[in-house]
């Protein structure tokens, strides 16, 4: 029996109405049974654990009347303390169990706690009842929007035809006939199009709404989920989404999932994959992949779906052809970086790329009715509009230079707040920021940006907004007043700060000379300095204490993206840092699955030398390690 049929059976049993006369007669039979065994002992009432524990000796001697025996056994199932008393009595150690005596004076804290817990529980229960989340509830989950052919509601004892407008309740199983299809609208606005001979049910849990597909195929237009996710479950896979369009086909050999728009997560077996528009996945090797056009050809909206697939494919190729920002071989912002900077990051200004992508999308939008319909649905949802956010980012980027720098300094053992630096290429940036802050205030949002005209007069604010100072052709921003004031002082100095005399500065300059795209540099020597001391308990692993710089770079060269990370040391690598061998071929990569989404491989030294160094490190901190190792080798017969 399936889960939803079992839940339905439980619901019917729990909701069955029993005649009052039957209940009355049953009560009389129980009372006559108890009264028939009446003894003097039955006249006393059982009011607490002490009363029940007084019955234990008679129970063990098998002299306890049947009614009291049943009551005691029932109580023992629920009371841990009395079960302990029973165990002690069996061992000949019957002892009274302590019970807290609660004074009736005043209104103790525990009553407040119980009251608060009761209110909280009542709130949770109310929410669950309103959403139909308790087992046995048969809340409405959607309705049949239209039917082409025949649609049935299937229960254990009957199959009946249902029309358009029929309300689908929690766990109801519906099935389309041969040559028929139907559309179901869920309460959240999602549309489920059922192909012929498709069998599904809908249920709601805390994590979200689940469409159980027992057979056939569906195309789901998932609405944006306010809470939780929308799931489509088959016997061998689980599909989860927030809002997208996709197809699920459940056959006898397995399931096939195809994505028309958005991103879908598919879990089957021990694998989990994410699919984007135009991609497909099957839960079994026995299920062949087919063109997505074939998967949606049966739908009444197949023309719309195929048009969307074509539009998304075209846009993807056009976006990939947009050249990224050019490489930068120097930076005018380096002199204004904080003096004791230990972390330096620089990203290119993507305003031009973003603007070109937006223009391509708008052109395609004007040419495609299907894309226009889809975009209108996306813009109709609540919350910030994607087009508005893109426009804001593009407008802000138009005021700035070709890169934006983030820097963080370290004064002694503490790190300062980050500082943001950028060149200002055209006037009007301050007015633009003031306008955006005005829009946020009208919407009821607290301002997260504060314009500063005189850094020396700036004061700290409780909500720590991002303080922005614009001076001629430079923008400086930081959530910390002191850092903003220091940065403003460096702008007034013609020679900049002292960062240009540090080794990290030279490392950053070296990266720029090779051409910088996305750049991240960290002075690891300063970051780990407090770990390297004479105190052996505070030591790092051997070989890591003389690490100097971590550099990560991402750049586009010849139409290809290169990502590189380098860790440099003050001396020749030793200890853990020396376990990596020189670059060489990796034969193990021949055995990696072509479906792998990420691969990490390293070339290491002789494993024996690594084990020897590892044993030396352990032995340095554990005087008994060598002795214990020798015992292990002798017992295991290995060396």
Coordinates of C-alpha atoms in Angstrom, one line a residue:
X1 CA 0.0 0.0 0.0
X2 CA 1.4 3.5 -0.9
X3 CA 2.1 6.1 1.8
X4 CA -0.7 8.4 0.7
X5 CA -3.2 5.5 0.6
X6 CA -2.1 4.5 4.1
X7 CA -2.5 8.1 5.4
X8 CA -6.0 8.2 3.8
X9 CA -7.0 5.0 5.6
X10 CA -5.7 6.4 9.0
X11 CA -7.7 9.6 8.3
X12 CA -10.9 7.6 7.6
X13 CA -10.5 5.5 10.8
X14 CA -9.8 8.6 13.0
X15 CA -12.7 10.5 11.5
X16 CA -15.2 7.6 11.8
X17 CA -18.3 8.6 13.9
X18 CA -19.2 6.0 16.5
X19 CA -22.8 5.8 17.7
X20 CA -23.3 7.0 21.3
X21 CA -25.3 3.9 22.3
X22 CA -22.4 1.7 21.3
X23 CA -20.0 3.7 23.4
X24 CA -22.3 3.6 26.4
X25 CA -22.7 -0.2 26.2
X26 CA -18.9 -0.6 25.9
X27 CA -18.4 1.5 29.0
X28 CA -21.0 -0.6 31.0
X29 CA -19.2 -3.8 30.0
X30 CA -15.8 -2.4 31.2
X31 CA -17.3 -1.2 34.5
X32 CA -19.1 -4.5 35.2
X33 CA -15.8 -6.3 34.5
X34 CA -13.9 -4.1 37.0
X35 CA -16.7 -4.3 39.6
X36 CA -16.9 -8.0 39.3
X37 CA -13.4 -8.3 40.5
X38 CA -14.1 -5.9 43.4
X39 CA -12.0 -6.1 46.5
X40 CA -11.4 -3.8 49.4
X41 CA -8.3 -2.7 47.7
X42 CA -10.2 -1.3 44.8
X43 CA -11.9 1.3 47.0
X44 CA -8.7 3.4 47.2
X45 CA -7.9 5.8 44.5
X46 CA -4.5 5.8 42.7
X47 CA -3.4 9.5 42.7
X48 CA 0.3 9.4 42.1
X49 CA 3.5 7.3 41.7
X50 CA 3.6 6.5 45.4
X51 CA 0.2 4.8 45.1
X52 CA 1.3 2.8 42.1
X53 CA 4.6 1.8 43.7
X54 CA 2.7 0.5 46.7
X55 CA 1.1 -2.1 44.4
X56 CA 4.5 -3.4 43.1
X57 CA 5.0 -6.1 45.9
X58 CA 1.5 -7.6 45.3
X59 CA 2.1 -7.4 41.5
X60 CA 5.4 -9.4 41.9
X61 CA 3.6 -11.9 44.2
X62 CA 0.9 -12.2 41.6
X63 CA -1.7 -11.3 44.2
X64 CA -2.8 -8.1 42.6
X65 CA -6.4 -8.0 41.3
X66 CA -6.8 -7.9 37.5
X67 CA -8.1 -4.3 37.3
X68 CA -5.2 -3.0 39.4
X69 CA -2.7 -5.1 37.4
X70 CA -3.9 -3.6 34.2
X71 CA -3.7 0.0 35.6
X72 CA -0.2 -0.6 37.0
X73 CA 1.1 -2.1 33.7
X74 CA -0.4 0.8 31.8
X75 CA 1.3 3.3 34.2
X76 CA 4.6 1.6 33.9
X77 CA 4.6 2.1 30.1
X78 CA 4.5 5.8 30.7
X79 CA 6.5 6.4 33.9
X80 CA 10.3 6.0 33.9
X81 CA 10.6 6.4 37.6
X82 CA 8.1 3.7 38.4
X83 CA 9.8 1.3 36.0
X84 CA 13.1 1.9 37.9
X85 CA 11.2 1.1 41.1
X86 CA 9.9 -2.1 39.6
X87 CA 13.4 -3.1 38.5
X88 CA 14.7 -2.4 42.0
X89 CA 11.9 -4.4 43.6
X90 CA 12.7 -7.4 41.4
X91 CA 16.3 -7.2 42.7
X92 CA 15.0 -7.0 46.3
X93 CA 15.7 -3.3 46.7
X94 CA 12.3 -1.6 46.7
X95 CA 12.9 2.1 47.3
X96 CA 10.6 5.1 47.2
X97 CA 11.1 7.4 44.2
X98 CA 11.6 11.0 45.1
X99 CA 9.0 13.4 43.7
X100 CA 9.3 17.2 43.8
X101 CA 6.9 18.9 46.1
X102 CA 5.6 22.1 44.5
X103 CA 4.5 24.8 46.8
X104 CA 1.2 26.5 46.1
X105 CA 2.4 29.9 47.2
X106 CA 3.1 32.6 44.7
X107 CA 3.4 32.0 41.0
X108 CA 6.8 30.2 40.4
X109 CA 9.0 30.6 37.3
X110 CA 8.2 27.1 36.1
X111 CA 4.5 28.1 35.6
X112 CA 5.6 31.0 33.5
X113 CA 7.7 28.7 31.4
X114 CA 4.9 26.2 31.1
X115 CA 2.6 29.0 30.1
X116 CA 5.0 30.3 27.4
X117 CA 5.5 26.8 26.1
X118 CA 1.8 26.2 25.9
X119 CA 1.3 29.5 24.0
X120 CA 4.1 28.6 21.6
X121 CA 2.8 25.1 21.1
X122 CA -0.7 26.5 20.5
X123 CA 0.7 28.8 17.8
X124 CA 2.6 26.0 16.1
X125 CA -0.4 23.8 16.2
X126 CA -2.6 26.6 14.8
X127 CA -0.3 27.2 11.9
X128 CA -0.1 23.5 11.2
X129 CA -3.9 23.1 11.3
X130 CA -4.4 26.1 9.0
X131 CA -2.0 24.6 6.5
X132 CA -3.2 21.1 6.9
X133 CA 0.1 19.7 8.0
X134 CA -1.1 17.2 10.5
X135 CA -1.5 13.5 9.5
X136 CA -5.1 12.7 8.7
X137 CA -6.0 16.3 7.6
X138 CA -7.5 16.3 4.2
X139 CA -6.8 20.0 3.3
X140 CA -7.3 21.3 -0.2
X141 CA -4.0 21.4 -2.2
X142 CA -5.2 22.5 -5.6
X143 CA -7.9 22.3 -8.2
X144 CA -8.4 20.8 -11.7
X145 CA -8.1 23.8 -14.1
X146 CA -9.2 22.0 -17.3
X147 CA -9.6 18.4 -18.6
X148 CA -9.2 17.2 -22.2
X149 CA -10.7 13.7 -22.1
X150 CA -11.3 11.8 -18.9
X151 CA -9.8 12.4 -15.4
X152 CA -10.4 10.0 -12.5
X153 CA -10.2 10.2 -8.7
X154 CA -8.9 6.8 -7.5
X155 CA -9.5 5.4 -4.0
X156 CA -9.3 1.9 -2.6
X157 CA -12.9 0.9 -3.3
X158 CA -13.9 3.1 -6.3
X159 CA -12.8 5.0 -9.4
X160 CA -14.9 8.0 -10.4
X161 CA -14.8 10.6 -13.1
X162 CA -14.0 14.2 -11.9
X163 CA -14.6 17.4 -13.8
X164 CA -12.8 20.7 -14.2
X165 CA -13.0 22.7 -10.9
X166 CA -12.7 19.6 -8.7
X167 CA -10.7 20.4 -5.6
X168 CA -7.8 18.1 -5.0
X169 CA -7.2 17.3 -1.3
X170 CA -4.2 16.1 0.6
X171 CA -3.3 12.7 -0.7
X172 CA -6.0 12.4 -3.4
X173 CA -4.9 10.2 -6.2
X174 CA -5.9 11.4 -9.7
X175 CA -5.3 9.6 -13.0
X176 CA -5.8 10.6 -16.7
X177 CA -7.2 8.1 -19.1
X178 CA -5.7 7.0 -22.5
X179 CA -5.6 9.9 -24.9
X180 CA -6.5 12.4 -22.1
X181 CA -4.6 15.2 -20.4
X182 CA -5.4 17.7 -17.7
X183 CA -4.0 20.8 -15.9
X184 CA -3.9 21.1 -12.1
X185 CA -3.3 24.5 -10.4
X186 CA -1.8 24.2 -6.9
X187 CA -2.6 26.7 -4.2
X188 CA 0.8 28.4 -4.7
X189 CA 0.0 29.1 -8.3
X190 CA 2.1 26.3 -9.8
X191 CA 0.6 24.5 -12.9
X192 CA 1.0 20.8 -13.4
X193 CA 0.1 19.5 -16.9
X194 CA -0.6 15.8 -16.9
X195 CA -0.1 13.6 -20.0
X196 CA -2.1 10.5 -20.8
X197 CA -2.2 7.7 -18.3
X198 CA -0.5 9.8 -15.7
X199 CA -1.1 9.1 -12.0
X200 CA -0.3 11.6 -9.2
X201 CA -1.2 12.9 -5.8
X202 CA -0.3 16.1 -4.0
X203 CA 0.6 16.5 -0.3
X204 CA 2.0 19.3 1.9
X205 CA 4.7 18.9 4.6
X206 CA 6.8 21.4 6.6
X207 CA 9.5 21.4 3.9
X208 CA 7.1 22.2 1.1
X209 CA 4.6 20.7 -1.4
X210 CA 5.3 17.3 -2.9
X211 CA 3.8 16.0 -6.2
X212 CA 3.9 12.2 -6.0
X213 CA 4.2 10.8 -9.6
X214 CA 3.4 7.1 -9.7
X215 CA 3.4 6.9 -13.5
X216 CA 3.2 8.8 -16.7
X217 CA 4.6 12.3 -17.4
X218 CA 4.0 15.8 -16.2
X219 CA 5.2 19.3 -17.1
X220 CA 5.5 21.6 -14.1
X221 CA 5.5 25.4 -14.2
X222 CA 6.6 26.0 -10.6
X223 CA 5.6 29.3 -9.1
X224 CA 8.1 31.1 -6.8
X225 CA 7.9 29.4 -3.5
X226 CA 7.4 31.8 -0.5
X227 CA 8.5 29.1 2.0
X228 CA 10.1 25.7 1.3
X229 CA 10.4 24.1 -2.1
X230 CA 8.2 22.3 -4.6
X231 CA 9.1 18.6 -5.1
X232 CA 8.2 16.0 -7.6
X233 CA 8.9 12.5 -6.3
X234 CA 8.9 9.2 -8.2
X235 CA 9.9 5.8 -6.9
X236 CA 13.6 6.3 -7.8
X237 CA 14.3 10.1 -7.8
X238 CA 13.4 13.4 -6.2
X239 CA 13.2 16.7 -8.1
X240 CA 13.3 20.0 -6.1
X241 CA 12.8 23.5 -7.4
X242 CA 12.1 27.1 -6.2
X243 CA 10.5 28.3 -9.5
X244 CA 11.1 27.0 -13.0
X245 CA 9.6 24.9 -15.9
X246 CA 10.6 21.2 -16.2
X247 CA 9.3 17.8 -17.3
X248 CA 9.3 14.5 -15.4
X249 CA 8.6 11.3 -17.1
X250 CA 8.1 8.2 -14.9
X251 CA 8.3 4.8 -16.8
X252 CA 8.8 1.2 -15.8
X253 CA 12.6 1.4 -16.1
X254 CA 13.2 4.7 -14.4
X255 CA 12.6 8.4 -14.6
X256 CA 13.7 11.1 -17.0
X257 CA 13.9 14.8 -16.0
X258 CA 14.2 17.6 -18.6
X259 CA 14.6 21.3 -17.9
X260 CA 13.0 24.0 -20.0
X261 CA 13.7 27.1 -17.9
X262 CA 15.6 27.7 -14.6
X263 CA 17.6 25.3 -12.4
X264 CA 16.4 22.0 -11.1
X265 CA 18.1 19.7 -8.6
X266 CA 17.6 16.0 -9.2
X267 CA 18.6 13.4 -6.5
X268 CA 18.6 9.7 -7.3
X269 CA 20.5 6.8 -5.8
X270 CA 23.6 8.4 -4.2
X271 CA 23.9 11.1 -6.8
X272 CA 22.6 14.7 -6.9
X273 CA 22.9 16.9 -10.0
X274 CA 21.7 20.3 -11.0
X275 CA 20.3 20.9 -14.4
X276 CA 19.8 24.1 -16.3
X277 CA 17.7 25.0 -19.3
X278 CA 18.2 22.5 -22.2
X279 CA 19.7 19.8 -19.9
X280 CA 18.3 16.3 -19.1
X281 CA 19.1 13.5 -16.7
X282 CA 17.8 9.9 -16.2
X283 CA 17.7 7.9 -13.0
X284 CA 18.8 4.7 -14.7
X285 CA 21.1 3.6 -17.5
X286 CA 18.1 1.7 -18.8
X287 CA 16.3 4.9 -19.6
X288 CA 17.7 6.6 -22.7
X289 CA 18.1 10.3 -23.1
X290 CA 15.9 11.8 -25.9
X291 CA 15.7 15.3 -27.4
X292 CA 13.8 17.6 -25.1
X293 CA 11.5 18.5 -28.0
X294 CA 10.2 14.9 -27.9
X295 CA 9.6 15.2 -24.1
X296 CA 7.3 18.2 -24.4
X297 CA 5.7 17.4 -27.9
X298 CA 2.5 16.0 -26.2
X299 CA 1.8 19.2 -24.3
X300 CA -0.8 21.7 -25.4
X301 CA 1.9 24.4 -24.7
X302 CA 4.7 22.6 -26.6
X303 CA 5.0 25.5 -29.0
X304 CA 5.7 27.9 -26.1
X305 CA 8.1 25.6 -24.5
X306 CA 10.1 24.9 -27.7
X307 CA 10.2 28.6 -28.4
X308 CA 11.5 29.3 -24.8
X309 CA 14.2 26.6 -25.3
X310 CA 15.3 28.2 -28.5
X311 CA 15.4 31.7 -27.0
X312 CA 17.4 30.6 -24.0
X313 CA 19.9 28.7 -26.2
X314 CA 20.3 31.8 -28.4
X315 CA 20.8 34.1 -25.4
X316 CA 23.4 31.7 -23.9
X317 CA 25.5 31.7 -27.1
X318 CA 25.2 35.5 -27.3
X319 CA 26.2 36.0 -23.7
X320 CA 29.2 33.7 -24.0
X321 CA 30.3 35.8 -27.0
X322 CA 30.4 39.0 -25.0
X323 CA 34.0 39.9 -24.4
X324 CA 34.8 40.3 -20.7
X325 CA 36.6 43.4 -19.3
X326 CA 40.1 43.7 -20.5
X327 CA 43.1 42.7 -18.4
X328 CA 44.6 45.5 -16.2
X329 CA 48.4 45.8 -16.1
X330 CA 48.5 48.5 -13.3
X331 CA 46.3 50.2 -10.8
X332 CA 45.9 53.8 -9.8
X333 CA 44.3 52.7 -6.5
X334 CA 47.3 50.9 -4.9
X335 CA 48.8 54.1 -3.3
X336 CA 45.6 54.7 -1.3
X337 CA 45.3 51.2 0.2
X338 CA 45.6 51.1 4.1
X339 CA 49.1 51.0 5.4
X340 CA 49.0 47.6 7.1
X341 CA 47.0 45.8 4.5
X342 CA 47.1 42.0 4.7
X343 CA 44.2 41.2 2.3
X344 CA 43.9 42.8 -1.1
X345 CA 41.2 42.0 -3.7
X346 CA 40.5 43.7 -7.0
X347 CA 37.6 43.0 -9.3
X348 CA 36.9 44.4 -12.8
X349 CA 34.0 46.8 -13.4
X350 CA 31.4 44.6 -15.1
X351 CA 29.1 47.5 -16.0
X352 CA 29.9 47.4 -19.7
X353 CA 29.5 43.6 -19.9
X354 CA 26.3 43.8 -17.9
X355 CA 24.9 46.6 -20.1
X356 CA 25.7 44.7 -23.3
X357 CA 24.0 41.5 -21.9
X358 CA 21.0 43.6 -20.9
X359 CA 20.7 45.1 -24.4
X360 CA 20.9 41.6 -26.0
X361 CA 18.2 40.4 -23.8
X362 CA 15.9 43.4 -24.5
X363 CA 16.4 42.9 -28.3
X364 CA 15.5 39.2 -28.0
X365 CA 12.5 40.1 -25.8
X366 CA 11.1 42.3 -28.5
X367 CA 11.4 39.5 -31.1
X368 CA 9.9 36.6 -29.1
X369 CA 6.3 36.5 -27.8
X370 CA 7.0 33.4 -25.8
X371 CA 9.9 35.1 -24.0
X372 CA 7.7 38.2 -23.4
X373 CA 5.0 36.0 -21.7
X374 CA 7.6 34.3 -19.6
X375 CA 9.3 37.6 -18.6
X376 CA 5.9 39.1 -17.7
X377 CA 5.3 36.2 -15.3
X378 CA 8.7 36.6 -13.7
X379 CA 8.1 40.3 -13.2
X380 CA 4.7 39.7 -11.7
X381 CA 6.1 38.1 -8.6
X382 CA 6.6 40.0 -5.4
X383 CA 10.0 41.3 -4.2
X384 CA 12.7 43.2 -6.0
X385 CA 12.4 43.1 -9.8
X386 CA 15.4 41.5 -11.6
X387 CA 15.3 44.2 -14.3
X388 CA 15.4 47.0 -11.7
X389 CA 18.4 45.4 -9.9
X390 CA 20.3 45.0 -13.2
X391 CA 19.5 48.6 -14.1
X392 CA 20.7 49.9 -10.7
X393 CA 24.0 47.9 -11.0
X394 CA 24.6 49.2 -14.5
X395 CA 23.9 52.8 -13.5
X396 CA 26.3 52.6 -10.5
X397 CA 29.0 50.9 -12.6
X398 CA 28.8 53.7 -15.2
X399 CA 30.1 56.2 -12.6
X400 CA 33.2 54.1 -11.6
X401 CA 36.5 53.2 -13.2
X402 CA 37.7 49.9 -14.6
X403 CA 38.2 48.2 -11.2
X404 CA 37.0 48.2 -7.6
X405 CA 39.5 47.4 -4.8
X406 CA 38.7 45.9 -1.4
X407 CA 41.4 46.0 1.3
X408 CA 41.7 44.9 4.9
X409 CA 44.5 45.9 7.3
X410 CA 45.8 44.2 10.5
X411 CA 47.0 46.3 13.4
X412 CA 48.7 44.0 15.8
X413 CA 46.5 41.0 16.6
X414 CA 43.2 42.7 15.4
X415 CA 41.8 43.2 11.9
X416 CA 40.3 46.5 10.8
X417 CA 37.1 47.0 8.9
X418 CA 37.4 46.7 5.1
X419 CA 37.9 49.7 2.8
X420 CA 36.5 50.0 -0.7
X421 CA 38.2 52.1 -3.3
X422 CA 37.2 53.1 -6.8
X423 CA 37.9 55.8 -9.4
X424 CA 35.0 58.1 -10.2
X425 CA 34.8 58.7 -14.0
X426 CA 31.9 61.1 -14.3
X427 CA 30.0 63.5 -12.0
X428 CA 26.6 62.8 -10.4
X429 CA 27.5 59.7 -8.3
X430 CA 26.5 61.4 -5.1
X431 CA 23.1 62.4 -6.5
X432 CA 22.6 58.9 -7.8
X433 CA 23.3 57.4 -4.3
X434 CA 21.0 59.9 -2.6
X435 CA 18.2 59.0 -5.1
X436 CA 18.6 55.3 -4.4
X437 CA 18.6 55.9 -0.7
X438 CA 15.4 57.8 -1.1
X439 CA 13.7 54.9 -2.8
X440 CA 14.7 52.6 0.0
X441 CA 13.3 54.9 2.6
X442 CA 10.0 55.1 0.8
X443 CA 9.8 51.3 0.8
X444 CA 10.3 51.2 4.5
X445 CA 13.9 49.8 4.4
X446 CA 16.5 51.2 6.8
X447 CA 19.2 53.1 5.0
X448 CA 22.3 50.9 4.5
X449 CA 24.4 53.7 2.9
X450 CA 25.3 57.0 4.4
X451 CA 26.9 59.8 2.4
X452 CA 29.8 61.6 4.2
X453 CA 30.9 65.1 3.1
X454 CA 33.4 65.7 5.9
X455 CA 35.1 62.5 7.2
X456 CA 36.7 64.4 10.1
X457 CA 33.2 65.3 11.4
X458 CA 31.7 61.8 10.8
X459 CA 30.5 59.9 13.9
X460 CA 29.8 56.2 14.3
X461 CA 26.2 55.0 13.9
X462 CA 24.5 52.1 15.8
X463 CA 23.4 50.3 12.6
X464 CA 26.9 50.6 11.1
X465 CA 25.8 51.7 7.6
X466 CA 28.4 51.8 4.7
X467 CA 30.0 55.2 4.9
X468 CA 30.7 56.6 1.4
X469 CA 33.0 59.6 0.8
X470 CA 33.3 61.0 -2.7
X471 CA 36.3 63.4 -3.3
X472 CA 36.8 64.6 -6.8
X473 CA 37.7 61.5 -8.8
X474 CA 37.8 59.0 -5.9
X475 CA 35.3 57.0 -4.0
X476 CA 36.1 55.6 -0.5
X477 CA 33.7 53.5 1.5
X478 CA 33.9 51.6 4.8
X479 CA 31.6 50.7 7.7
X480 CA 34.2 52.0 10.2
X481 CA 34.6 55.8 10.8
X482 CA 38.3 55.5 11.7
X483 CA 39.1 53.7 8.5
X484 CA 37.2 56.2 6.4
X485 CA 39.0 59.1 8.0
X486 CA 42.4 57.4 7.4
X487 CA 41.6 56.7 3.8
X488 CA 40.4 60.3 3.3
X489 CA 43.8 61.5 4.8
X490 CA 45.7 59.3 2.3
X491 CA 43.8 60.9 -0.6
X492 CA 45.0 64.3 0.5
X493 CA 48.7 63.1 0.5
X494 CA 50.3 63.3 -2.9
X495 CA 52.6 60.3 -2.2
X496 CA 49.8 58.1 -0.7
X497 CA 50.4 55.7 2.2
X498 CA 53.2 53.4 3.3
X499 CA 51.7 50.3 1.7
X500 CA 53.8 50.8 -1.4
X501 CA 56.9 50.0 0.6
X502 CA 55.6 46.6 1.8
X503 CA 56.5 43.1 0.3
X504 CA 52.7 42.5 -0.3
X505 CA 52.7 45.5 -2.5
X506 CA 55.4 44.0 -4.7
X507 CA 53.5 40.8 -4.9
X508 CA 50.4 42.6 -6.1
X509 CA 52.4 44.6 -8.6
X510 CA 53.9 41.4 -10.0
X511 CA 50.3 40.0 -10.6
X512 CA 49.3 43.2 -12.4
X513 CA 52.3 43.0 -14.7
X514 CA 51.1 39.6 -15.9
X515 CA 47.6 41.0 -16.5
X516 CA 44.9 41.0 -13.8
X517 CA 41.3 40.1 -14.1
X518 CA 39.9 39.0 -10.7
X519 CA 42.7 39.2 -8.2
X520 CA 43.1 38.2 -4.5
X521 CA 46.3 38.5 -2.5
X522 CA 46.8 37.7 1.2
X523 CA 49.9 38.2 3.4
X524 CA 49.8 34.8 5.1
X525 CA 53.0 35.6 7.0
X526 CA 51.2 38.4 8.9
X527 CA 47.9 36.5 9.2
X528 CA 49.5 33.4 10.9
X529 CA 52.2 35.4 12.8
X530 CA 50.4 35.0 16.2
X531 CA 50.4 31.2 15.7
X532 CA 54.3 31.1 15.4
X533 CA 55.7 31.6 18.9
X534 CA 57.9 29.9 21.4
X535 CA 54.9 28.2 23.0
X536 CA 54.8 24.7 21.5
X537 CA 51.0 24.5 22.0
X538 CA 50.5 27.3 19.6
X539 CA 52.7 26.0 16.8
X540 CA 51.5 25.3 13.3
X541 CA 52.3 22.1 11.4
X542 CA 55.9 21.9 10.4
X543 CA 56.5 23.6 7.0
X544 CA 53.5 25.9 7.3
X545 CA 55.0 28.4 9.7
X546 CA 57.1 30.1 6.9
X547 CA 54.2 30.5 4.4
X548 CA 54.3 34.0 2.9
X549 CA 51.6 34.8 0.3
X550 CA 48.4 33.3 -1.1
X551 CA 47.5 34.6 -4.6
X552 CA 44.4 33.7 -6.5
X553 CA 43.8 35.0 -10.0
X554 CA 41.1 34.6 -12.7
X555 CA 41.6 36.0 -16.1
X556 CA 40.3 35.6 -19.7
X557 CA 43.0 34.9 -22.2
X558 CA 42.3 34.1 -25.8
X559 CA 38.6 33.6 -25.1
X560 CA 39.3 31.1 -22.4
X561 CA 39.1 31.5 -18.6
X562 CA 42.1 30.7 -16.6
X563 CA 42.0 30.3 -12.8
X564 CA 45.2 30.0 -10.8
X565 CA 46.1 29.8 -7.1
X566 CA 49.6 30.0 -5.7
X567 CA 51.0 29.6 -2.2
X568 CA 54.6 30.9 -1.7
X569 CA 57.0 30.3 1.1
X570 CA 59.9 32.3 2.6
X571 CA 62.3 29.3 2.4
X572 CA 62.5 26.0 0.5
X573 CA 59.4 24.0 1.3
X574 CA 59.7 21.4 4.0
X575 CA 57.4 19.4 6.3
X576 CA 53.7 19.3 5.3
X577 CA 54.3 21.9 2.6
X578 CA 56.9 19.7 0.8
X579 CA 54.5 16.8 0.4
X580 CA 53.4 18.1 -3.0
X581 CA 55.8 16.9 -5.7
X582 CA 56.9 18.7 -8.8
X583 CA 54.3 19.0 -11.7
X584 CA 53.9 15.7 -13.5
X585 CA 51.3 13.7 -15.5
X586 CA 48.3 12.3 -13.6
X587 CA 47.4 8.9 -14.9
X588 CA 44.6 8.6 -12.4
X589 CA 42.6 11.2 -14.3
X590 CA 41.9 8.5 -16.9
X591 CA 39.6 6.8 -14.5
X592 CA 37.5 9.9 -13.6
X593 CA 33.9 9.8 -14.7
X594 CA 33.1 12.2 -17.6
X595 CA 30.0 13.3 -15.7
X596 CA 32.1 14.6 -12.7
X597 CA 31.3 18.2 -11.9
X598 CA 34.5 18.8 -10.0
X599 CA 37.9 17.0 -9.7
X600 CA 40.7 17.7 -7.3
X601 CA 44.0 15.9 -8.0
X602 CA 47.5 16.3 -6.6
X603 CA 51.0 14.9 -7.3
X604 CA 52.7 13.9 -4.0
X605 CA 56.1 12.6 -3.0
X606 CA 56.9 9.0 -2.1
X607 CA 54.1 8.0 0.4
X608 CA 56.7 6.3 2.6
X609 CA 58.6 9.6 3.2
X610 CA 55.2 11.3 4.0
X611 CA 54.4 8.6 6.6
X612 CA 57.8 8.9 8.1
X613 CA 57.4 12.7 8.5
X614 CA 53.9 12.2 9.9
X615 CA 55.2 9.8 12.5
X616 CA 57.9 12.2 13.5
X617 CA 55.4 15.0 14.0
X618 CA 53.2 12.7 16.1
X619 CA 56.2 11.4 18.1
X620 CA 57.3 14.9 18.9
X621 CA 54.0 15.5 20.8
X622 CA 53.5 12.0 22.2
X623 CA 56.5 10.4 24.0
X624 CA 54.7 7.0 23.9
X625 CA 54.0 7.0 20.2
X626 CA 57.1 5.0 19.1
X627 CA 56.4 2.3 21.7
X628 CA 52.8 2.0 20.8
X629 CA 53.7 1.9 17.1
X630 CA 56.1 -0.9 17.6
X631 CA 53.4 -2.9 19.5
X632 CA 51.0 -2.4 16.6
X633 CA 53.6 -3.4 14.0
X634 CA 54.5 -6.6 15.9
X635 CA 50.8 -7.5 16.4
X636 CA 49.7 -6.7 12.8
X637 CA 52.9 -8.1 11.1
X638 CA 53.5 -4.9 9.1
X639 CA 56.2 -2.3 9.2

